[in-house]
Tab-separated table of C-alpha atoms in Angstrom:
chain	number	residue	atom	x	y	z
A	1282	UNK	CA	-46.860	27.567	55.973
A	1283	UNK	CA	-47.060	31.434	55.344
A	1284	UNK	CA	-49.508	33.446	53.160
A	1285	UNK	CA	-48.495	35.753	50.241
A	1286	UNK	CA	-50.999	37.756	48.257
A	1287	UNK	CA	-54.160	35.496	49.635
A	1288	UNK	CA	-52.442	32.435	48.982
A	1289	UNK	CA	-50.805	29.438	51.262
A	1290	UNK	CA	-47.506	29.157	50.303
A	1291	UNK	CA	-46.684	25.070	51.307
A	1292	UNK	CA	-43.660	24.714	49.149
A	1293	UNK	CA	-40.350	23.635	50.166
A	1294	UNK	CA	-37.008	25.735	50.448
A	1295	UNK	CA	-34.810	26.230	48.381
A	1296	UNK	CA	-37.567	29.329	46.681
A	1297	UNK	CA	-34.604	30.854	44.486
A	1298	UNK	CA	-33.790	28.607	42.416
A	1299	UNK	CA	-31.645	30.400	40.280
A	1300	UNK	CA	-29.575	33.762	39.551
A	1301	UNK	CA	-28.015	34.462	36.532
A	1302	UNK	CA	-26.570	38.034	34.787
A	1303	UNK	CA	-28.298	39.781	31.648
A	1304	UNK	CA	-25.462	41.017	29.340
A	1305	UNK	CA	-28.194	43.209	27.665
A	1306	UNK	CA	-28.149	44.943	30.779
A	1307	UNK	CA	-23.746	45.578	31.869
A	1308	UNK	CA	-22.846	48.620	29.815
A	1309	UNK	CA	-19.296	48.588	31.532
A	1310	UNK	CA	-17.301	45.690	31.738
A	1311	UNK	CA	-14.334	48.026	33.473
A	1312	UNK	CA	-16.966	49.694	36.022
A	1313	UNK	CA	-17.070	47.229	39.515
A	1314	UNK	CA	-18.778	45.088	39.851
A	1315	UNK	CA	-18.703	43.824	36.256
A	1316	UNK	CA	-14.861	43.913	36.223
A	1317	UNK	CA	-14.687	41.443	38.629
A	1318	UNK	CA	-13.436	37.553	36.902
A	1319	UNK	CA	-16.501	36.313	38.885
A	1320	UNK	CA	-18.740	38.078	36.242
A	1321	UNK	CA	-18.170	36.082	32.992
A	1322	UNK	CA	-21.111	36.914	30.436
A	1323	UNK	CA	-22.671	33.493	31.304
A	1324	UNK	CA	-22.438	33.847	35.173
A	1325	UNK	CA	-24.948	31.465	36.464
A	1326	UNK	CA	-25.474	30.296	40.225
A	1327	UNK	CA	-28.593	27.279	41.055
A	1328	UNK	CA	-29.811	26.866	44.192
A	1329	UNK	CA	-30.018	23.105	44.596
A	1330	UNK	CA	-30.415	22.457	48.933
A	1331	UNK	CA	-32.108	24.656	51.252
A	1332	UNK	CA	-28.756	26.101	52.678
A	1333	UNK	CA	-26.089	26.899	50.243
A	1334	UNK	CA	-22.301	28.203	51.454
A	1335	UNK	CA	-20.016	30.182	49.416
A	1336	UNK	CA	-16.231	30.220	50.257
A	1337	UNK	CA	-13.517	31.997	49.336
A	1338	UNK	CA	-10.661	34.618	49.597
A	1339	UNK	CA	-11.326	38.170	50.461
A	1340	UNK	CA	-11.662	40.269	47.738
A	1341	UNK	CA	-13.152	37.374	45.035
A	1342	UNK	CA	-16.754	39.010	45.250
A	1343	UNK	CA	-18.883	36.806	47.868
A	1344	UNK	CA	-20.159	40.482	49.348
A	1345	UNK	CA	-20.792	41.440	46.347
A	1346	UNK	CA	-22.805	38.420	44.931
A	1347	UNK	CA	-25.199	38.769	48.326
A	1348	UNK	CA	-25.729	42.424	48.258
A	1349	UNK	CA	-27.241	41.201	44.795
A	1350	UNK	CA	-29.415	38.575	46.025
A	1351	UNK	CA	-30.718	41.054	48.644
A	1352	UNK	CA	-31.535	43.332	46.409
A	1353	UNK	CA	-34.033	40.760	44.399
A	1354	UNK	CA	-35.427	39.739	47.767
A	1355	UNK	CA	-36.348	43.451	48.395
A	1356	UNK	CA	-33.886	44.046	51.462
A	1357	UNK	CA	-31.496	47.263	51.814
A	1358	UNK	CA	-27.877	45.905	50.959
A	1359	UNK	CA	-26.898	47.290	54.933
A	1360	UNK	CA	-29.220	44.642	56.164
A	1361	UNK	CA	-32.608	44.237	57.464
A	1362	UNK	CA	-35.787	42.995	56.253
A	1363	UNK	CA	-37.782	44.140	53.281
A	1364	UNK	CA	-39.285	47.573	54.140
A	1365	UNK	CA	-35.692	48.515	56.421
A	1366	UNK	CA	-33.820	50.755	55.888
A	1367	UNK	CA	-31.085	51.373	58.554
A	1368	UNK	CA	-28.206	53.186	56.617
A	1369	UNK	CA	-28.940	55.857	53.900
A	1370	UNK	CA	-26.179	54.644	51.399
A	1371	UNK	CA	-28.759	55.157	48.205
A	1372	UNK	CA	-25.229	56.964	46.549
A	1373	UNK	CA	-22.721	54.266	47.177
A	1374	UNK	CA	-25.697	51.949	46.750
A	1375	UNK	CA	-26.453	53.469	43.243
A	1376	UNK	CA	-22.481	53.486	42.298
A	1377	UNK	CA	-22.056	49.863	43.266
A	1378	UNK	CA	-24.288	47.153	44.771
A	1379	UNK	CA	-27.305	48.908	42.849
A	1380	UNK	CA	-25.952	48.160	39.325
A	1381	UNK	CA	-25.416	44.725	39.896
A	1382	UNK	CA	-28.801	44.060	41.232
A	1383	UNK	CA	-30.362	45.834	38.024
A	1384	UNK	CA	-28.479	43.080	35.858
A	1385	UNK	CA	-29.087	40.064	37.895
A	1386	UNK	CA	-32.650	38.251	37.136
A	1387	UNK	CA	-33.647	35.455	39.305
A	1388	UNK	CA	-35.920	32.646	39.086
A	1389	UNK	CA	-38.575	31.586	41.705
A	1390	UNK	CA	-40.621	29.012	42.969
A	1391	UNK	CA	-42.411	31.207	44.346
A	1392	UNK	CA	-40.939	34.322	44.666
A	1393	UNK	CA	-40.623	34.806	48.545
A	1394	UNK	CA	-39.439	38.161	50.112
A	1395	UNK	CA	-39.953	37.362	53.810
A	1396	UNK	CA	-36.634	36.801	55.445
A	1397	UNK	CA	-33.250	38.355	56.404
A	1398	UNK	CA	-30.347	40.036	54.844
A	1399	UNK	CA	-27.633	39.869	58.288
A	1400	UNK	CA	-24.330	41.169	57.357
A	1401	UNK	CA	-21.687	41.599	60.776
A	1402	UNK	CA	-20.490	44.494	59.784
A	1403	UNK	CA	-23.846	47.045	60.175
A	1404	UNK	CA	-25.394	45.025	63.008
A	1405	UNK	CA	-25.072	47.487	65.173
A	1406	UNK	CA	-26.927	49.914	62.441
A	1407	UNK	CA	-29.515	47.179	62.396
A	1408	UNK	CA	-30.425	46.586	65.473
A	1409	UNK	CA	-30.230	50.300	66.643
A	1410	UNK	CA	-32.920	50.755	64.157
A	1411	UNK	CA	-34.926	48.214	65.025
A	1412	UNK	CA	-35.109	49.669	69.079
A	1413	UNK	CA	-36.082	52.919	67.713
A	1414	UNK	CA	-38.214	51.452	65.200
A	1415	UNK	CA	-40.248	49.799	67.914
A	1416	UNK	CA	-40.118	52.818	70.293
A	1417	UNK	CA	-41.962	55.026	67.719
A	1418	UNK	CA	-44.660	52.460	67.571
A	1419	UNK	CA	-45.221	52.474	71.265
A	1420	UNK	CA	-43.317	49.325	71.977
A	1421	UNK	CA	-40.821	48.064	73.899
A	1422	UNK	CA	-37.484	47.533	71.565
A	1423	UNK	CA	-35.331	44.162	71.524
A	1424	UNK	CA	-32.377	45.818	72.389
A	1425	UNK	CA	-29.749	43.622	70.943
A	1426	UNK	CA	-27.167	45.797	71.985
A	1427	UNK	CA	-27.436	45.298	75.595
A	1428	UNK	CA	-25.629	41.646	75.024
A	1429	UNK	CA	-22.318	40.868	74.593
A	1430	UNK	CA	-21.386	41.007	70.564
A	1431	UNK	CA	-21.650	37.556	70.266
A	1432	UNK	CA	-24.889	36.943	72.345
A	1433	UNK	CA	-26.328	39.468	70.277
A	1434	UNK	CA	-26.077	38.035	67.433
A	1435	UNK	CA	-27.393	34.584	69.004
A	1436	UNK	CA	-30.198	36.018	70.165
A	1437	UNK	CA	-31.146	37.811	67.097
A	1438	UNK	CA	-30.343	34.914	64.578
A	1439	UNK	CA	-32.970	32.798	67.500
A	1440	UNK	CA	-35.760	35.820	67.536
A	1441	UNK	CA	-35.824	36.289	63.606
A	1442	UNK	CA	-34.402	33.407	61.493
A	1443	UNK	CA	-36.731	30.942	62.254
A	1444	UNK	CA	-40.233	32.301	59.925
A	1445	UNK	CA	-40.272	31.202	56.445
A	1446	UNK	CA	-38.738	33.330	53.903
A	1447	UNK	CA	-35.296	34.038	52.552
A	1448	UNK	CA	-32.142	34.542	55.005
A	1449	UNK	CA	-29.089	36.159	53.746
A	1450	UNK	CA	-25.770	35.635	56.122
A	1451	UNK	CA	-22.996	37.728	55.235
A	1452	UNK	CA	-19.847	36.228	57.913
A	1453	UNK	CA	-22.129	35.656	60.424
A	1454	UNK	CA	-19.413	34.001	62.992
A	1455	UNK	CA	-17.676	37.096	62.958
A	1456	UNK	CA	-18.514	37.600	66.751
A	1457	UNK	CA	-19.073	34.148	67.607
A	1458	UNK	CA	-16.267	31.941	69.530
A	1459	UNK	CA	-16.316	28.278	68.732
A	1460	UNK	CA	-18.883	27.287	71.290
A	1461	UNK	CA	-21.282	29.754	69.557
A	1462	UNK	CA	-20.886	28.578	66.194
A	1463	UNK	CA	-21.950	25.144	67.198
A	1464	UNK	CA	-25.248	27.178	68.553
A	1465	UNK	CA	-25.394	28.698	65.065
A	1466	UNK	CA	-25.497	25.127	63.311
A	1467	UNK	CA	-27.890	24.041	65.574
A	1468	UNK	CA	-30.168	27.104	64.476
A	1469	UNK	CA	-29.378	26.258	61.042
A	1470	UNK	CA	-30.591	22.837	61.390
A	1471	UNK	CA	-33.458	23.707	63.238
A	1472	UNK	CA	-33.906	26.278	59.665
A	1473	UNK	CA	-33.209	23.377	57.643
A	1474	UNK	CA	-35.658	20.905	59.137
A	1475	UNK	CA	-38.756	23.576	58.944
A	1476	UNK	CA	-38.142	23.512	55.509
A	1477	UNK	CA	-39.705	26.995	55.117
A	1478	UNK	CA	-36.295	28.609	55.117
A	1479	UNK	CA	-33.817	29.280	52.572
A	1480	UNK	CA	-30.469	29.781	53.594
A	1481	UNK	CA	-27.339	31.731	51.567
A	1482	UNK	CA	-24.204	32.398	53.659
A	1483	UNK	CA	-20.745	33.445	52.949
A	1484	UNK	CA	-18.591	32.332	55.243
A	1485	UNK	CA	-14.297	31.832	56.776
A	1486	UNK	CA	-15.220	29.484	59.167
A	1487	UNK	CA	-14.442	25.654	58.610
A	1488	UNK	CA	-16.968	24.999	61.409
A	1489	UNK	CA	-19.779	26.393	59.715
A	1490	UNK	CA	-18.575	25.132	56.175
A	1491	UNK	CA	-18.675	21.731	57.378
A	1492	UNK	CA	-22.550	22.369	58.016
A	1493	UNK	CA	-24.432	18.937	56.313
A	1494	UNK	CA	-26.574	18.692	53.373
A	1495	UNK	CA	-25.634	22.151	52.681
A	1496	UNK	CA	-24.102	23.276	49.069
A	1497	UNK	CA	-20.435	24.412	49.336
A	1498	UNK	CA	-19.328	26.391	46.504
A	1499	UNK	CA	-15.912	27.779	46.392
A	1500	UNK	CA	-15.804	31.252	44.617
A	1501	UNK	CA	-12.387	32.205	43.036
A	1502	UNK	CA	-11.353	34.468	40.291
A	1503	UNK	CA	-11.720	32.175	37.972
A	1504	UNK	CA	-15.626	31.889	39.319
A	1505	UNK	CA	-17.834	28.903	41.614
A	1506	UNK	CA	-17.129	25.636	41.872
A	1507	UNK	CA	-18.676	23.127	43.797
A	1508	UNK	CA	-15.881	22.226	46.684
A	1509	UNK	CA	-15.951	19.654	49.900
A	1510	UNK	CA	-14.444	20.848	52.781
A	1511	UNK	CA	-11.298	19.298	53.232
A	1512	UNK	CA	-10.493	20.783	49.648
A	1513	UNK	CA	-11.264	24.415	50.715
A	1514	UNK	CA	-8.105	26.747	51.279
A	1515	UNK	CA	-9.294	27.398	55.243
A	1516	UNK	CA	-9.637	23.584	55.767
A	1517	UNK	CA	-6.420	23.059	54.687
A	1518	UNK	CA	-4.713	26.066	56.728
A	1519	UNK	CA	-6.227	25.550	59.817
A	1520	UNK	CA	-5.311	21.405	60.035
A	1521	UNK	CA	-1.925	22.612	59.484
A	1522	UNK	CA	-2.488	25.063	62.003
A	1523	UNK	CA	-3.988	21.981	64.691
A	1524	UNK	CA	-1.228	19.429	63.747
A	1525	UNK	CA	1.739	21.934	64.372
A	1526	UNK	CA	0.229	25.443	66.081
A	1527	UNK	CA	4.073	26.386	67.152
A	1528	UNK	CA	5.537	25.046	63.633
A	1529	UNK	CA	3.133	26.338	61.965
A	1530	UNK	CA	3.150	30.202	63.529
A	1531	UNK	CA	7.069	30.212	63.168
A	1532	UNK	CA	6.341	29.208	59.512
A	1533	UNK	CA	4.274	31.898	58.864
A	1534	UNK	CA	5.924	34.882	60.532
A	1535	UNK	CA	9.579	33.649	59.056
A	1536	UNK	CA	7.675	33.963	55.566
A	1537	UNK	CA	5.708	37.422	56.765
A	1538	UNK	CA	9.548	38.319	57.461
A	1539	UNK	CA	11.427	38.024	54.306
C-alpha cells in the first residue's frame, strides 16, 4: 500500500489504464513526432496486465511512445524519478518529446506518479546524479557506477523498482548477458506479484519478451498489434540463428555482400 494526498492507495496495477492522442491538440502532421505512421488520428494504447511489452524495429517509435508516458507520470524524458532532472535537454525536449506529451491524455485509476522512467542510454547521467544528489544532502551516494555495466543496472533495477508506482524500461537488457536477464525476469515477477507496480518496457530481447502474463504488443508502421512471441520478427531471427548459427551467419553476410 502507499499514500497519495492523505489517502491509502490499495488498488491493483495496471494504474494507467489508457493513453490516447487529442487531434485538437497536433497542429503539424509533418513535424516528428506526429509524422510518424504510429500516430493515426485515433491512436489509442490500453493497459490491460500489470506489465505490458512493446516490440518492434528501430526507428517505428517505441522511444518515442515512452518518453510520452513519462512525461504524464511527471519524470524527465532522460530518466529518473519525478522531481529528477539529470540532463538539461528542456530545447530538444521542447522540439520533440515535449510536443507529444502535450497531445497525449491518459486515463487513471488512480493517477500514480511514484515510479521509474530507466532508459540504457543516460544511465550513467542518472546515476551520476543521484551520487551527487545524495552527497549534497549529507549522505552517502549509491554509486552505481562502481559496478560492472551490467551489475549496475541489477543492482539499481533491485534498490528502486520494487515500491509501488509506475516503472518505465526503455531496452533495459542492453548491458545485461543472458544470465542477467533471467535476474531481470525474476525482478519482474517479484514486481508483478506485489501488485503495486506497473510495468511498460520496450524491448529486442526474446528472453524478456517471453516474460508471462505480460501484454506483447508489436509496434510497426502500420501501428500496435497484439503479437505472441514466436510471431515477433526477433523470435523468428534468432531460432534461425540457434538451428543453423554457421548457415545462418554465411546467409547473412553473403546478402550484406551483394
Amino acid at each position: 500500500m502507499s499514500r497519495r494526498s492523505g489517502r491509502t492507495i490499495n488498488l491493483p496495477a495496471p494504474y494507467l489504464k489508457r493513453i490516447w492522442l487529442d487531434p485538437l491538440q497536433v497542429h503539424d502532421r509533418e513535424v516528428y513526432p506526429f509524422c510518424l505512421p504510429i500516430f493515426p488520428d485515433d491512436f489509442e494504447l490500453n493497459f490491460e496486465a500489470a506489465v505490458t511489452i512493446i516490440v518492434g524495429e528501430n526507428g517505428t517509435g517505441k522511444s518515442t511512445i515512452l518518453e510520452g508516458i513519462a512525461a504524464l507520470a511527471g519524470y524527465d524524458d532522460a530518466g529518473g524519478g519525478k522531481g529528477y532532472m539529470p540532463v538539461d535537454h528542456s530545447e530538444a525536449r521542447e522540439k520533440m518529446g515535449g510536443q507529444l506529451s502535450k497531445a497525449l491524455r491518459a486515463s487513471w485509476l488512480p493517477k500514480i506518479t511514484n515510479g521509474w522512467f530507466f532508459r540504457a542510454e543516460s544511465f550513467f547521467s542518472v546515476a551520476r546524479y543521484l551520487d551527487k544528489a545524495a552527497r549534497d544532502a549529507g549522505q552517502v551516494g549509491p554509486d552505481f557506477l562502481s559496478h560492472s555495466h551490467g551489475e549496475g543496472f541489477l543492482r539499481f533495477f533491485e534498490e528502486r523498482c520494487q515500491r509501488q508506482g509506475i516503472f518505465i524500461f526503455d531496452e533495459p537488457e542492453s548491458a545485461l548477458s543472458p544470465a542477467r536477464q533471467i535476474e531481470f525476469l525474476k525482478l519482474l515477477r517479484r514486481m508483478e506479484e506485489s501488485r503495486i507496480c506497473q510495468v511498460i518496457m520496450a524491448t529486442h530481447s526474446p528472453l524478456l519478451m517471453a516474460y508471462p502474463n505480460a501484454s506483447l504488443l508489436r509496434l510497426t508502421r502500420a501501428g500496435l498489434e497484439p503479437v505472441r512471441l514466436r510471431e515477433t520478427d526477433h523470435f523468428k531471427v534468432m531460432r534461425e540463428f540457434c538451428d543453423d548459427p554457421d548457415g545462418f551467419i554465411d546467409a547473412a553476410l553473403d546478402q550484406q555482400g551483394r
